[in-house]
């Protein structure tokens, strides 16, 4: 019997949603991969940089993040921004982490936002997340595995500069030197996002 590849699934929220948490921890299953689940409670007074510096975030393969995470009044950062905007920042720092955004405001196909379960519907939260969230997580895991397979091929390709290959593989494995991306750079990105709205 072959050993299943490990996938780190991380849920980030400042106010944990019990239904999401229960589904991810108890019900979500992958037949093909060994999925390890973790939760991070975001503390707004520490700012978004605390997530970029978090070893749990750096080692994640798939992150589920609340859309309104950075919009409450306790957030210490210049301006407010959404989970989908943070997804772009995270993509710059950790390009191989798949990020899913979930919101209580319902679906937004333009930004690929997944709606949270609403109590009072005809299905249970488990049935709802099995229908709405499972496929999204499965697709994200497939993309992670694809990148892993490509990285193995890259490592064996002698025609590519070794430094580039190492940077790409390190990034895939959650090892990032993002000293070239300062807090000011990230703040400029946030301003640019807000000006587009």
GROMACS .gro file of C-alpha atoms in nm:
model
  197
    1UNK     CA    1   0.000   0.000   0.000
    2UNK     CA    2   0.144   0.337  -0.100
    3UNK     CA    3   0.177   0.626   0.144
    4UNK     CA    4  -0.074   0.906   0.083
    5UNK     CA    5   0.064   1.253   0.013
    6UNK     CA    6   0.009   1.499   0.297
    7UNK     CA    7  -0.203   1.812   0.248
    8UNK     CA    8  -0.225   2.090   0.509
    9UNK     CA    9  -0.572   2.247   0.521
   10UNK     CA   10  -0.601   2.567   0.728
   11UNK     CA   11  -0.915   2.762   0.823
   12UNK     CA   12  -0.858   3.128   0.924
   13UNK     CA   13  -1.125   3.336   1.094
   14UNK     CA   14  -1.146   3.597   1.369
   15UNK     CA   15  -1.480   3.454   1.484
   16UNK     CA   16  -1.478   3.081   1.419
   17UNK     CA   17  -1.783   2.947   1.237
   18UNK     CA   18  -1.880   2.628   1.421
   19UNK     CA   19  -2.046   2.467   1.118
   20UNK     CA   20  -1.740   2.519   0.894
   21UNK     CA   21  -1.506   2.408   1.169
   22UNK     CA   22  -1.706   2.091   1.239
   23UNK     CA   23  -1.727   2.004   0.870
   24UNK     CA   24  -1.355   2.049   0.806
   25UNK     CA   25  -1.243   1.876   1.124
   26UNK     CA   26  -1.491   1.588   1.141
   27UNK     CA   27  -1.655   1.535   0.803
   28UNK     CA   28  -1.429   1.640   0.517
   29UNK     CA   29  -1.258   1.333   0.372
   30UNK     CA   30  -1.015   1.279   0.090
   31UNK     CA   31  -0.974   0.926  -0.043
   32UNK     CA   32  -0.644   1.004  -0.210
   33UNK     CA   33  -0.460   1.231   0.035
   34UNK     CA   34  -0.375   1.253   0.403
   35UNK     CA   35  -0.539   1.587   0.496
   36UNK     CA   36  -0.420   1.750   0.819
   37UNK     CA   37  -0.651   2.021   0.946
   38UNK     CA   38  -0.564   2.330   1.152
   39UNK     CA   39  -0.743   2.647   1.257
   40UNK     CA   40  -0.597   2.992   1.307
   41UNK     CA   41  -0.786   3.249   1.509
   42UNK     CA   42  -0.694   3.581   1.353
   43UNK     CA   43  -0.627   3.853   1.608
   44UNK     CA   44  -0.705   4.185   1.443
   45UNK     CA   45  -0.484   4.389   1.674
   46UNK     CA   46  -0.180   4.204   1.534
   47UNK     CA   47  -0.254   4.306   1.174
   48UNK     CA   48  -0.238   4.103   0.855
   49UNK     CA   49   0.142   4.072   0.884
   50UNK     CA   50   0.090   3.819   1.165
   51UNK     CA   51  -0.064   3.584   0.908
   52UNK     CA   52   0.218   3.636   0.659
   53UNK     CA   53   0.466   3.553   0.938
   54UNK     CA   54   0.270   3.251   1.064
   55UNK     CA   55   0.440   2.911   1.021
   56UNK     CA   56   0.092   2.752   0.991
   57UNK     CA   57   0.014   2.976   0.695
   58UNK     CA   58   0.356   2.918   0.536
   59UNK     CA   59   0.315   2.540   0.556
   60UNK     CA   60  -0.048   2.540   0.438
   61UNK     CA   61  -0.145   2.393   0.103
   62UNK     CA   62  -0.510   2.500   0.106
   63UNK     CA   63  -0.645   2.793   0.311
   64UNK     CA   64  -1.010   2.874   0.374
   65UNK     CA   65  -1.043   3.238   0.483
   66UNK     CA   66  -1.340   3.452   0.583
   67UNK     CA   67  -1.417   3.737   0.342
   68UNK     CA   68  -1.476   3.989   0.623
   69UNK     CA   69  -1.166   3.893   0.821
   70UNK     CA   70  -0.989   4.227   0.782
   71UNK     CA   71  -1.292   4.455   0.787
   72UNK     CA   72  -1.367   4.484   1.157
   73UNK     CA   73  -1.269   4.786   1.367
   74UNK     CA   74  -0.989   4.620   1.563
   75UNK     CA   75  -0.773   4.566   1.254
   76UNK     CA   76  -0.441   4.748   1.273
   77UNK     CA   77  -0.365   4.830   0.914
   78UNK     CA   78  -0.400   5.113   0.671
   79UNK     CA   79  -0.754   5.090   0.541
   80UNK     CA   80  -0.980   4.790   0.543
   81UNK     CA   81  -0.971   4.512   0.290
   82UNK     CA   82  -1.147   4.186   0.220
   83UNK     CA   83  -1.046   3.822   0.230
   84UNK     CA   84  -1.048   3.812  -0.149
   85UNK     CA   85  -0.804   4.105  -0.158
   86UNK     CA   86  -0.586   3.932   0.101
   87UNK     CA   87  -0.593   3.624  -0.126
   88UNK     CA   88  -0.402   3.834  -0.383
   89UNK     CA   89  -0.143   3.944  -0.125
   90UNK     CA   90  -0.103   3.586  -0.006
   91UNK     CA   91  -0.059   3.475  -0.369
   92UNK     CA   92   0.231   3.720  -0.405
   93UNK     CA   93   0.405   3.593  -0.090
   94UNK     CA   94   0.305   3.225  -0.114
   95UNK     CA   95   0.223   3.163  -0.482
   96UNK     CA   96   0.153   2.790  -0.446
   97UNK     CA   97  -0.098   2.807  -0.161
   98UNK     CA   98  -0.456   2.766  -0.279
   99UNK     CA   99  -0.689   3.013  -0.106
  100UNK     CA  100  -1.065   2.976  -0.086
  101UNK     CA  101  -1.276   3.270   0.039
  102UNK     CA  102  -1.604   3.211   0.222
  103UNK     CA  103  -1.864   3.473   0.314
  104UNK     CA  104  -2.188   3.511   0.504
  105UNK     CA  105  -2.292   3.764   0.236
  106UNK     CA  106  -2.363   3.487  -0.013
  107UNK     CA  107  -2.204   3.383  -0.340
  108UNK     CA  108  -2.007   3.620  -0.558
  109UNK     CA  109  -1.899   3.447  -0.878
  110UNK     CA  110  -1.692   3.747  -0.991
  111UNK     CA  111  -1.457   3.696  -0.695
  112UNK     CA  112  -1.507   3.319  -0.648
  113UNK     CA  113  -1.658   3.362  -0.302
  114UNK     CA  114  -1.827   3.060  -0.145
  115UNK     CA  115  -2.141   3.134   0.059
  116UNK     CA  116  -2.156   3.018   0.422
  117UNK     CA  117  -2.431   2.784   0.537
  118UNK     CA  118  -2.746   2.958   0.660
  119UNK     CA  119  -2.943   2.786   0.932
  120UNK     CA  120  -3.306   2.721   0.857
  121UNK     CA  121  -3.240   2.572   0.514
  122UNK     CA  122  -3.372   2.230   0.412
  123UNK     CA  123  -3.029   2.066   0.447
  124UNK     CA  124  -2.790   2.029   0.739
  125UNK     CA  125  -2.462   2.223   0.748
  126UNK     CA  126  -2.277   1.897   0.680
  127UNK     CA  127  -2.491   1.826   0.370
  128UNK     CA  128  -2.449   2.186   0.253
  129UNK     CA  129  -2.069   2.193   0.287
  130UNK     CA  130  -2.044   1.846   0.132
  131UNK     CA  131  -2.231   1.984  -0.169
  132UNK     CA  132  -2.077   2.333  -0.189
  133UNK     CA  133  -1.729   2.318  -0.033
  134UNK     CA  134  -1.596   1.964  -0.081
  135UNK     CA  135  -1.544   1.995  -0.459
  136UNK     CA  136  -1.370   2.333  -0.417
  137UNK     CA  137  -1.126   2.183  -0.165
  138UNK     CA  138  -1.073   1.875  -0.383
  139UNK     CA  139  -0.998   2.095  -0.688
  140UNK     CA  140  -0.753   2.304  -0.482
  141UNK     CA  141  -0.574   1.989  -0.364
  142UNK     CA  142  -0.546   1.868  -0.725
  143UNK     CA  143  -0.376   2.196  -0.820
  144UNK     CA  144  -0.133   2.160  -0.526
  145UNK     CA  145  -0.047   1.804  -0.635
  146UNK     CA  146  -0.001   1.922  -0.996
  147UNK     CA  147   0.250   2.185  -0.876
  148UNK     CA  148   0.430   1.920  -0.670
  149UNK     CA  149   0.456   1.692  -0.972
  150UNK     CA  150   0.584   1.977  -1.190
  151UNK     CA  151   0.840   2.070  -0.923
  152UNK     CA  152   0.976   1.713  -0.924
  153UNK     CA  153   1.012   1.735  -1.300
  154UNK     CA  154   1.177   2.079  -1.267
  155UNK     CA  155   1.433   1.948  -1.018
  156UNK     CA  156   1.545   1.690  -1.275
  157UNK     CA  157   1.567   1.943  -1.558
  158UNK     CA  158   1.934   2.038  -1.594
  159UNK     CA  159   1.856   2.311  -1.848
  160UNK     CA  160   1.706   2.547  -1.589
  161UNK     CA  161   1.910   2.764  -1.354
  162UNK     CA  162   1.941   2.584  -1.018
  163UNK     CA  163   1.865   2.901  -0.818
  164UNK     CA  164   1.527   2.945  -0.992
  165UNK     CA  165   1.433   2.582  -0.933
  166UNK     CA  166   1.528   2.606  -0.564
  167UNK     CA  167   1.321   2.926  -0.519
  168UNK     CA  168   1.018   2.763  -0.685
  169UNK     CA  169   1.048   2.439  -0.486
  170UNK     CA  170   1.108   2.629  -0.158
  171UNK     CA  171   0.801   2.839  -0.225
  172UNK     CA  172   0.596   2.527  -0.293
  173UNK     CA  173   0.715   2.385   0.040
  174UNK     CA  174   0.625   2.699   0.235
  175UNK     CA  175   0.980   2.835   0.259
  176UNK     CA  176   0.972   3.196   0.149
  177UNK     CA  177   1.223   3.474   0.155
  178UNK     CA  178   0.995   3.767   0.097
  179UNK     CA  179   1.234   4.033   0.221
  180UNK     CA  180   1.187   4.196  -0.118
  181UNK     CA  181   0.819   4.258  -0.029
  182UNK     CA  182   0.803   4.521   0.246
  183UNK     CA  183   0.504   4.631   0.455
  184UNK     CA  184   0.498   4.947   0.243
  185UNK     CA  185   0.476   4.736  -0.074
  186UNK     CA  186   0.182   4.545   0.071
  187UNK     CA  187   0.012   4.868   0.183
  188UNK     CA  188   0.052   5.005  -0.173
  189UNK     CA  189  -0.111   4.686  -0.306
  190UNK     CA  190  -0.404   4.733  -0.065
  191UNK     CA  191  -0.445   5.097  -0.175
  192UNK     CA  192  -0.442   4.986  -0.539
  193UNK     CA  193  -0.716   4.729  -0.470
  194UNK     CA  194  -0.931   4.986  -0.292
  195UNK     CA  195  -0.891   5.241  -0.571
  196UNK     CA  196  -1.018   4.980  -0.819
  197UNK     CA  197  -1.346   4.940  -0.627
   0.00000   0.00000   0.00000
